[in-house]
mmCIF file of C-alpha atoms in Angstrom:
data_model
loop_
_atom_site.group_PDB
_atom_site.id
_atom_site.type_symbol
_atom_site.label_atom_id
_atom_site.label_comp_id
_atom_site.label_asym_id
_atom_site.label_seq_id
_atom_site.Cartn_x
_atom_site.Cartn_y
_atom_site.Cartn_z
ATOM 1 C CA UNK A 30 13.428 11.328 6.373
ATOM 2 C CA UNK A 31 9.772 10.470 6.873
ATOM 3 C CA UNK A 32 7.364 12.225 9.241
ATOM 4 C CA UNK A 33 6.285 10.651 12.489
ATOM 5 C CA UNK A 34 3.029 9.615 11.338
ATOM 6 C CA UNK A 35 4.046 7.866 8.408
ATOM 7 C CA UNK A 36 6.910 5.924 10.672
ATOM 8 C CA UNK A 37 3.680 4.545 12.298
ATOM 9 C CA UNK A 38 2.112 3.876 9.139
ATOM 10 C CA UNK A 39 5.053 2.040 7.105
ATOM 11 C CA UNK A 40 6.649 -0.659 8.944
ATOM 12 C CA UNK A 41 10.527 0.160 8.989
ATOM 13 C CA UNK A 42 11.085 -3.486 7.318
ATOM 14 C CA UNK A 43 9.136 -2.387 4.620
ATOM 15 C CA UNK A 44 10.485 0.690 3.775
ATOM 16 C CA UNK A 45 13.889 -0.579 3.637
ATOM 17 C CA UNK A 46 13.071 -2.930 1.523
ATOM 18 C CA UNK A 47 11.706 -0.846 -0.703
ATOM 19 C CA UNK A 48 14.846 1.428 -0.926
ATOM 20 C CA UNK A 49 17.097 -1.391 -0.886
ATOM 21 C CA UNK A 50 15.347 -2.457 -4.296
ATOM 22 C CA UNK A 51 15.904 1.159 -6.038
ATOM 23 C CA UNK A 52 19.106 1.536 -4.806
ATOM 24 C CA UNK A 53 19.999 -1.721 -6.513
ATOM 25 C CA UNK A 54 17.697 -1.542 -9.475
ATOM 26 C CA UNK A 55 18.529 2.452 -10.549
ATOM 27 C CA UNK A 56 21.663 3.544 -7.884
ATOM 28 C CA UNK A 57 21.681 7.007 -6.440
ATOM 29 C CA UNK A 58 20.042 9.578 -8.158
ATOM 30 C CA UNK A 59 19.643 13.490 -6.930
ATOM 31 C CA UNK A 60 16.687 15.366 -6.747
ATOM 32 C CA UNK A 61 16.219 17.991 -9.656
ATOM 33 C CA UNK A 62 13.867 21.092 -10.248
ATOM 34 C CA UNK A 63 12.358 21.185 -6.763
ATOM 35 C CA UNK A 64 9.342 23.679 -5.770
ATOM 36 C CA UNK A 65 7.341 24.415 -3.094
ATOM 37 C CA UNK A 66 3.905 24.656 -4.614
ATOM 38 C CA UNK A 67 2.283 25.496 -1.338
ATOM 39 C CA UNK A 68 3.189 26.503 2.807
ATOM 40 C CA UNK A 69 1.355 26.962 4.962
ATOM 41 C CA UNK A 70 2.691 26.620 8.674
ATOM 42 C CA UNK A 71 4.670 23.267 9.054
ATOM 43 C CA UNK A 72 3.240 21.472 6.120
ATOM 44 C CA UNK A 73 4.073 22.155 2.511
ATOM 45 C CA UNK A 74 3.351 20.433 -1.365
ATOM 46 C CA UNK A 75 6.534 20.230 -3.056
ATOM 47 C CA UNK A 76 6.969 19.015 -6.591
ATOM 48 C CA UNK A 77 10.471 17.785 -8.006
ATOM 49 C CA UNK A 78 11.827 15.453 -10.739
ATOM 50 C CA UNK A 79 14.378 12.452 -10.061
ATOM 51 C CA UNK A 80 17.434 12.453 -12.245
ATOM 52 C CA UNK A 81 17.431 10.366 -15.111
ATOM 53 C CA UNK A 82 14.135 8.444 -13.850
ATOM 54 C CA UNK A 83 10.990 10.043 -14.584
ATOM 55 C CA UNK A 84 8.539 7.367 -12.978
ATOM 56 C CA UNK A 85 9.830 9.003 -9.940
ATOM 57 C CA UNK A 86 9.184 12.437 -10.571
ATOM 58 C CA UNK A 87 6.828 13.717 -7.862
ATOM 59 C CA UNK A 88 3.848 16.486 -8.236
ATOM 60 C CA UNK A 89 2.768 18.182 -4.813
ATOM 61 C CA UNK A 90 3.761 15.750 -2.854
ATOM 62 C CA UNK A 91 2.967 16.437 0.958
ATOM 63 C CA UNK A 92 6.264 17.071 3.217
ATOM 64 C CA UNK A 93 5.858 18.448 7.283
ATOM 65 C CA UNK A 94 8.237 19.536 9.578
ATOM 66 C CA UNK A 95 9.003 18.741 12.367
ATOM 67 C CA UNK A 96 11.443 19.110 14.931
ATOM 68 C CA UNK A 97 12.865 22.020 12.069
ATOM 69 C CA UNK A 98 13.278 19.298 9.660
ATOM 70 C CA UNK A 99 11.357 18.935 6.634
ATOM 71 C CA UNK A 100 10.510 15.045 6.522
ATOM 72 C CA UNK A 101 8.244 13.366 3.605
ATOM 73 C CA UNK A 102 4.686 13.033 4.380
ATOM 74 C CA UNK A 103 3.167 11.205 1.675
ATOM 75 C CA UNK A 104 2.704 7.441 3.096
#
């Protein structure tokens, strides 16, 4: 899910952590309303809303690909 540099950037401890805690504080939720705002290449903004939990909600957030996989590139 997240782009090679940020898997150098955030220790993989710490990210699942981090989505162990959501998971147990607010469960699964889906991704709603999602846009590309910009592409250009292999790197794109996207902005999209989290279901039910609006402190989530994202607004051109920066995503790569790589490999042809888009992967999250915000760390």
């Amino acid at each position: 899910m997240m782009s090679a540099r940020c898997q150098t950037e955030v220790p993989k401890v710490t990210l699942s952590g981090a989505l162990d805690r959501a998971a147990a504080d607010y469960g699964q939720h889906k991704a709603t309303n999602i846009t590309v705002d910009q592409q250009s290449g292999d790197l794109a903004r996207v902005t999209y809303g989290v279901e039910g939990i609006p402190k989530f909600d994202q607004k051109s957030q920066l995503w790569v690909r790589e490999e042809g996989q888009w992967r999250y590139d915000a760390c």
